[in-house]
Tab-separated table of C-alpha atoms in Angstrom:
chain	number	residue	atom	x	y	z
A	1	MET	CA	14.993	-29.773	-39.600
A	2	ALA	CA	16.461	-29.644	-36.101
A	3	GLY	CA	18.275	-26.434	-37.055
A	4	THR	CA	15.027	-24.854	-38.235
A	5	HIS	CA	13.280	-25.804	-35.006
A	6	ARG	CA	16.131	-24.306	-32.997
A	7	ILE	CA	15.926	-21.026	-34.913
A	8	LEU	CA	12.147	-20.826	-34.505
A	9	TYR	CA	12.501	-21.531	-30.811
A	10	GLY	CA	15.217	-18.895	-30.546
A	11	VAL	CA	13.045	-16.285	-32.283
A	12	ALA	CA	10.148	-17.122	-29.960
A	13	GLU	CA	12.469	-16.817	-26.983
A	14	LEU	CA	13.588	-13.352	-28.100
A	15	CYS	CA	9.970	-12.277	-28.593
A	16	LEU	CA	8.755	-13.600	-25.248
A	17	THR	CA	11.714	-12.635	-23.048
A	18	PRO	CA	11.725	-11.295	-20.395
A	19	ARG	CA	8.967	-13.449	-18.939
A	20	SER	CA	6.205	-11.458	-17.304
A	21	ILE	CA	2.464	-11.339	-16.652
A	22	PHE	CA	2.083	-10.632	-20.382
A	23	SER	CA	3.976	-13.589	-21.835
A	24	PRO	CA	4.731	-16.362	-22.602
A	25	ILE	CA	1.572	-17.288	-20.662
A	26	PRO	CA	-0.853	-14.362	-21.159
A	27	TYR	CA	-2.022	-14.070	-17.539
A	28	PHE	CA	-2.661	-10.376	-18.092
A	29	ALA	CA	-5.029	-10.821	-21.040
A	30	ILE	CA	-6.944	-13.605	-19.281
A	31	PHE	CA	-7.222	-11.616	-16.042
A	32	LEU	CA	-8.613	-8.550	-17.824
A	33	TYR	CA	-11.120	-10.734	-19.652
A	34	LEU	CA	-12.367	-12.321	-16.419
A	35	LEU	CA	-12.596	-8.910	-14.767
A	36	SER	CA	-14.539	-7.446	-17.695
A	37	ILE	CA	-17.214	-10.134	-17.950
A	38	ASN	CA	-19.044	-8.889	-14.880
A	39	THR	CA	-20.842	-6.669	-17.400
A	40	HIS	CA	-21.472	-9.501	-19.891
A	41	THR	CA	-22.763	-13.044	-20.067
A	42	PHE	CA	-20.780	-16.042	-21.248
A	43	THR	CA	-21.299	-16.017	-25.000
A	44	LEU	CA	-19.371	-16.999	-28.086
A	45	GLN	CA	-18.759	-13.297	-28.643
A	46	CYS	CA	-17.035	-13.004	-25.263
A	47	LEU	CA	-14.821	-15.990	-25.997
A	48	ARG	CA	-13.975	-14.460	-29.364
A	49	ALA	CA	-13.011	-11.255	-27.544
A	50	LEU	CA	-10.714	-13.262	-25.259
A	51	SER	CA	-8.990	-14.752	-28.298
A	52	TRP	CA	-8.477	-11.280	-29.791
A	53	GLY	CA	-7.127	-9.999	-26.471
A	54	VAL	CA	-4.646	-12.842	-26.109
A	55	LEU	CA	-3.512	-12.458	-29.732
A	56	PHE	CA	-3.070	-8.709	-29.375
A	57	THR	CA	-1.119	-9.091	-26.139
A	58	LEU	CA	1.290	-11.680	-27.526
A	59	VAL	CA	1.867	-9.787	-30.794
A	60	GLY	CA	2.378	-6.448	-29.025
A	61	VAL	CA	4.723	-7.817	-26.375
A	62	SER	CA	6.683	-9.741	-29.023
A	63	ALA	CA	7.143	-6.537	-31.018
A	64	SER	CA	8.487	-4.489	-28.103
A	65	ASN	CA	10.670	-7.306	-26.755
A	66	LEU	CA	12.294	-8.114	-30.097
A	67	TRP	CA	12.801	-4.422	-30.850
A	68	ASN	CA	14.491	-4.011	-27.474
A	69	HIS	CA	16.769	-7.026	-28.028
A	70	THR	CA	17.677	-5.708	-31.487
A	71	ASN	CA	18.787	-2.353	-30.107
A	72	ASP	CA	20.574	-3.968	-27.167
A	73	LEU	CA	22.641	-6.293	-29.381
A	74	GLU	CA	26.026	-4.683	-28.799
A	75	ASP	CA	25.447	-4.358	-25.036
A	76	ASP	CA	24.254	-7.965	-24.831
A	77	ILE	CA	27.381	-9.210	-26.591
A	78	ILE	CA	29.559	-7.343	-24.091
A	79	ALA	CA	27.494	-8.763	-21.217
A	80	GLY	CA	27.963	-12.294	-22.566
A	81	LYS	CA	24.262	-12.993	-23.108
A	82	GLU	CA	23.411	-15.900	-25.372
A	83	ASN	CA	20.599	-15.728	-27.917
A	84	LEU	CA	20.127	-15.948	-31.686
A	85	LEU	CA	21.265	-12.358	-32.183
A	86	THR	CA	24.400	-12.441	-30.039
A	87	GLU	CA	25.403	-15.808	-31.522
A	88	GLY	CA	25.013	-14.461	-35.054
A	89	GLN	CA	22.338	-16.970	-36.074
A	90	MET	CA	19.909	-14.140	-36.746
A	91	SER	CA	21.069	-10.922	-38.354
A	92	LYS	CA	20.292	-7.542	-36.869
A	93	ARG	CA	18.589	-6.591	-40.131
A	94	SER	CA	16.278	-9.614	-39.924
A	95	ALA	CA	15.398	-8.828	-36.310
A	96	LEU	CA	14.705	-5.215	-37.260
A	97	ALA	CA	12.413	-6.312	-40.094
A	98	LEU	CA	10.527	-8.800	-37.913
A	99	SER	CA	10.061	-6.398	-34.999
A	100	THR	CA	8.790	-3.725	-37.405
A	101	LEU	CA	6.364	-6.243	-38.899
A	102	LEU	CA	5.099	-7.163	-35.423
A	103	TYR	CA	4.568	-3.506	-34.514
A	104	ALA	CA	2.717	-2.966	-37.795
A	105	SER	CA	0.609	-6.066	-37.116
A	106	SER	CA	-0.397	-4.834	-33.655
A	107	ILE	CA	-1.414	-1.460	-35.100
A	108	ALA	CA	-3.329	-3.130	-37.946
A	109	LEU	CA	-5.078	-5.392	-35.436
A	110	SER	CA	-6.093	-2.395	-33.328
A	111	LEU	CA	-7.509	-0.643	-36.407
A	112	HIS	CA	-9.474	-3.757	-37.369
A	113	LEU	CA	-10.922	-4.082	-33.856
A	114	THR	CA	-11.691	-0.354	-33.738
A	115	HIS	CA	-13.756	-0.752	-36.911
A	116	THR	CA	-15.368	-4.033	-35.826
A	117	LEU	CA	-16.225	-3.081	-32.231
A	118	GLY	CA	-16.803	0.633	-32.674
A	119	ARG	CA	-14.373	1.584	-29.874
A	120	ASP	CA	-11.285	3.779	-30.134
A	121	ILE	CA	-8.897	0.912	-29.504
A	122	TRP	CA	-6.276	2.285	-31.881
A	123	MET	CA	-5.617	5.481	-29.894
A	124	PRO	CA	-3.983	4.086	-26.717
A	125	LEU	CA	-2.324	1.377	-28.813
A	126	LEU	CA	-0.623	3.936	-31.059
A	127	ILE	CA	0.642	5.866	-28.036
A	128	TRP	CA	1.987	2.607	-26.585
A	129	ALA	CA	3.697	1.718	-29.868
A	130	VAL	CA	5.424	5.097	-30.176
A	131	ILE	CA	6.657	5.241	-26.573
A	132	THR	CA	7.971	1.657	-26.522
A	133	TRP	CA	9.673	2.182	-29.890
A	134	LEU	CA	11.434	5.297	-28.575
A	135	TYR	CA	12.275	3.502	-25.322
A	136	SER	CA	14.709	1.194	-27.106
A	137	ASP	CA	15.556	3.033	-30.321
A	138	LYS	CA	19.150	3.923	-31.044
A	139	ILE	CA	18.994	2.879	-34.705
A	140	PHE	CA	16.735	5.573	-36.199
A	141	THR	CA	16.040	8.479	-33.817
A	142	GLY	CA	18.648	7.690	-31.179
A	143	ALA	CA	16.073	8.666	-28.531
A	144	ARG	CA	16.681	5.515	-26.464
A	145	LEU	CA	14.579	6.634	-23.509
A	146	LYS	CA	15.802	3.670	-21.463
A	147	SER	CA	19.292	5.188	-21.224
A	148	HIS	CA	18.122	7.759	-18.660
A	149	TYR	CA	15.905	7.225	-15.647
A	150	ILE	CA	13.533	10.068	-16.610
A	151	GLY	CA	12.879	8.468	-19.987
A	152	GLU	CA	12.567	5.090	-18.304
A	153	LEU	CA	9.929	6.363	-15.874
A	154	LEU	CA	8.090	8.241	-18.625
A	155	THR	CA	7.903	5.091	-20.740
A	156	TYR	CA	6.418	2.921	-18.019
A	157	ILE	CA	4.019	5.621	-16.804
A	158	VAL	CA	2.642	5.927	-20.347
A	159	ALA	CA	3.061	2.417	-21.762
A	160	TYR	CA	1.476	0.349	-19.001
A	161	PRO	CA	-1.876	2.185	-18.811
A	162	CYS	CA	-2.089	2.529	-22.612
A	163	PHE	CA	-1.479	-1.181	-23.183
A	164	THR	CA	-3.930	-2.035	-20.397
A	165	LEU	CA	-6.636	0.266	-21.767
A	166	THR	CA	-6.183	-1.089	-25.292
A	167	THR	CA	-6.674	-4.670	-24.094
A	168	TRP	CA	-9.601	-3.666	-21.881
A	169	LEU	CA	-11.431	-1.969	-24.772
A	170	ILE	CA	-11.230	-5.208	-26.747
A	171	TYR	CA	-13.332	-6.786	-23.989
A	172	SER	CA	-15.575	-4.001	-22.734
A	173	GLU	CA	-16.925	-0.561	-23.596
A	174	ASN	CA	-17.024	0.480	-19.917
A	175	LEU	CA	-14.466	3.286	-19.987
A	176	LEU	CA	-14.629	4.041	-16.240
A	177	GLN	CA	-13.636	0.496	-15.360
A	178	GLY	CA	-10.955	0.614	-18.037
A	179	MET	CA	-9.445	3.800	-16.618
A	180	VAL	CA	-9.409	2.351	-13.091
A	181	VAL	CA	-7.623	-0.800	-14.254
A	182	ALA	CA	-5.217	1.254	-16.386
A	183	SER	CA	-4.354	3.422	-13.366
A	184	ALA	CA	-3.791	0.359	-11.185
A	185	PHE	CA	-1.448	-1.153	-13.758
A	186	ALA	CA	0.436	2.127	-14.115
A	187	PHE	CA	1.335	1.798	-10.422
A	188	LEU	CA	2.197	-1.879	-10.905
A	189	GLY	CA	4.322	-1.201	-13.968
A	190	VAL	CA	6.465	1.494	-12.386
A	191	SER	CA	6.802	-0.622	-9.232
A	192	GLY	CA	8.098	-3.444	-11.415
A	193	VAL	CA	10.658	-1.345	-13.266
A	194	LEU	CA	12.123	-0.199	-9.936
A	195	LEU	CA	12.654	-3.835	-8.953
A	196	LYS	CA	14.026	-4.663	-12.406
A	197	ASP	CA	16.632	-1.948	-12.107
A	198	LEU	CA	17.785	-3.380	-8.787
A	199	LYS	CA	19.073	-6.529	-10.482
A	200	ASP	CA	20.372	-4.708	-13.587
A	201	ILE	CA	22.672	-2.240	-11.805
A	202	THR	CA	25.983	-3.845	-12.848
A	203	GLY	CA	24.967	-4.314	-16.480
A	204	ASP	CA	23.510	-0.796	-16.739
A	205	ARG	CA	26.702	0.760	-15.337
A	206	ARG	CA	28.816	-1.220	-17.797
A	207	ALA	CA	26.590	-0.034	-20.651
A	208	GLY	CA	26.846	3.593	-19.508
A	209	LEU	CA	23.118	3.919	-18.799
A	210	ARG	CA	21.792	6.406	-16.239
A	211	THR	CA	18.941	4.196	-15.084
A	212	LEU	CA	17.146	4.314	-11.745
A	213	GLY	CA	19.365	1.553	-10.360
A	214	VAL	CA	22.523	3.464	-11.256
A	215	ILE	CA	21.365	6.854	-9.956
A	216	PHE	CA	19.444	5.955	-6.795
A	217	PRO	CA	20.440	3.723	-3.841
A	218	PRO	CA	18.712	0.317	-3.534
A	219	SER	CA	16.899	1.402	-0.356
A	220	THR	CA	15.190	4.224	-2.258
A	221	LEU	CA	14.167	1.893	-5.083
A	222	ILE	CA	12.663	-0.776	-2.836
A	223	HIS	CA	10.846	1.869	-0.771
A	224	ALA	CA	9.332	3.537	-3.845
A	225	SER	CA	8.479	0.160	-5.386
A	226	CYS	CA	6.590	-0.922	-2.260
A	227	ILE	CA	4.648	2.344	-2.092
A	228	LEU	CA	3.588	1.993	-5.733
A	229	LEU	CA	2.602	-1.648	-5.278
A	230	THR	CA	0.500	-0.598	-2.290
A	231	LEU	CA	-1.236	2.000	-4.488
A	232	TYR	CA	-1.937	-0.753	-7.051
A	233	TYR	CA	-3.709	-2.805	-4.395
A	234	LEU	CA	-5.569	0.161	-2.907
A	235	THR	CA	-6.842	1.281	-6.319
A	236	LEU	CA	-8.429	-2.111	-6.940
A	237	ILE	CA	-9.684	-2.518	-3.365
A	238	ILE	CA	-11.407	0.884	-3.459
A	239	SER	CA	-12.947	0.043	-6.837
A	240	GLY	CA	-14.484	-3.062	-5.249
A	241	ILE	CA	-15.768	-1.175	-2.197
A	242	THR	CA	-17.325	1.544	-4.364
A	243	SER	CA	-18.938	-1.015	-6.714
A	244	ILE	CA	-16.978	0.046	-9.773
A	245	PHE	CA	-16.170	-3.654	-9.885
A	246	SER	CA	-17.988	-6.497	-8.193
A	247	ILE	CA	-17.597	-7.125	-4.473
A	248	GLY	CA	-15.834	-10.366	-5.385
A	249	THR	CA	-12.755	-8.381	-6.393
A	250	LEU	CA	-12.128	-7.813	-2.679
A	251	LEU	CA	-10.541	-11.256	-2.646
A	252	ILE	CA	-7.454	-9.223	-3.511
A	253	LEU	CA	-7.285	-8.405	0.210
A	254	ILE	CA	-5.732	-11.847	0.730
A	255	PRO	CA	-2.522	-11.264	-1.285
A	256	PHE	CA	-2.490	-7.641	-0.101
A	257	ALA	CA	-2.396	-8.718	3.556
A	258	TYR	CA	0.361	-11.249	2.813
A	259	TYR	CA	2.391	-8.621	0.950
A	260	MET	CA	2.005	-6.113	3.780
A	261	LYS	CA	3.196	-8.641	6.354
A	262	LYS	CA	6.011	-10.324	4.432
A	263	THR	CA	7.370	-7.362	2.465
A	264	PHE	CA	6.147	-3.906	3.444
A	265	LEU	CA	6.384	-4.323	7.220
A	266	HIS	CA	9.618	-6.306	6.872
A	267	PHE	CA	11.386	-3.429	5.123
A	268	THR	CA	9.715	-0.806	7.330
A	269	ARG	CA	11.277	-2.419	10.400
A	270	LYS	CA	14.680	-2.351	8.640
A	271	ASN	CA	14.244	1.287	7.586
A	272	TRP	CA	14.259	0.068	3.950
A	273	ARG	CA	17.853	-1.132	4.011
A	274	LEU	CA	18.611	-4.155	1.841
A	275	SER	CA	20.659	-7.028	3.229
A	276	GLU	CA	21.430	-10.690	2.577
A	277	GLY	CA	18.272	-12.791	2.590
A	278	ASP	CA	15.984	-10.005	1.365
A	279	HIS	CA	15.332	-11.919	-1.835
A	280	ILE	CA	12.593	-13.719	0.111
A	281	PRO	CA	10.416	-10.648	0.871
A	282	ILE	CA	11.129	-9.285	-2.619
A	283	GLY	CA	10.024	-12.626	-4.052
A	284	ALA	CA	6.851	-12.311	-1.982
A	285	MET	CA	6.073	-9.105	-3.900
A	286	MET	CA	6.166	-11.007	-7.181
A	287	MET	CA	4.194	-13.956	-5.845
A	288	THR	CA	1.402	-11.788	-4.446
A	289	THR	CA	1.158	-9.879	-7.735
A	290	TYR	CA	0.376	-13.075	-9.627
A	291	GLY	CA	-1.922	-14.115	-6.786
A	292	SER	CA	-3.809	-10.835	-7.020
A	293	LEU	CA	-4.460	-11.375	-10.733
A	294	LEU	CA	-5.785	-14.868	-10.087
A	295	LEU	CA	-8.060	-13.794	-7.245
A	296	LEU	CA	-9.407	-10.795	-9.144
A	297	GLY	CA	-10.480	-13.158	-11.898
A	298	VAL	CA	-11.949	-15.632	-9.437
A	299	GLY	CA	-13.787	-12.771	-7.710
A	300	SER	CA	-15.495	-11.839	-10.960
A	301	LEU	CA	-16.549	-15.461	-11.518
A	302	ILE	CA	-18.024	-15.601	-8.013
A	303	GLN	CA	-20.170	-12.605	-8.839
A	304	ILE	CA	-21.404	-14.228	-12.034
A	305	ALA	CA	-22.203	-17.474	-10.264
């Protein structure tokens, strides 16, 4: 029994790693729900929509994560990473079958919700599924977009807004608001991948990947990441000022101001050069991102109250 529990835990860990705003705690799905209800009242239907959004998010993220781990198996073994796949407790064939099933489940769920809600939820979801599949794939097509920085950028530019719009349409039929949020999260997603590549430089070089971290100097990556994160904030701030969203969303000015002081201005004074101790301002970027999600949700609740 203990062995079974360990395997189930290991599978869950593969599906929900790396940890992010999407999983294992679905901050993203909850935030979008709170932001969307400024056009609704609190009803059982809204709570049902939240449940669908959380389920979709966890299934979709699990599919892409497990598919990525499956394709990265050989590289992970070389890097000395420990999980069910690298330890041989789960076969590559089993992981392939499960990740395919999860992708199929997310597509089936989007088709069901498209029929039930009368919104084209399946369209952005299908685009997301194809691009994330190709991002990792070296088993079938060999596309493996993640092996080159152009493919890496293309994936995040497409995947983030498509996944965001799919989740939004589960909650709301307001397409303008959905497009604004999708655009904001496109900036956030690409900003995040630039930071991710900073810490993956050694592993990517060893694996022979031409990722952003391998091709560009760290100063360029942190500079571009900060600019994109600033655009994320400005997109949402402008949407609050112009009444696309409620005025309560301007609470995001609090984490924005903290980010500008602790991170943006810090690196501006250093001409974007990285040095020892810069993990603190980089950590501030991550902290303010989570803070912005929380305050956007709270802002919507203030408007309802």
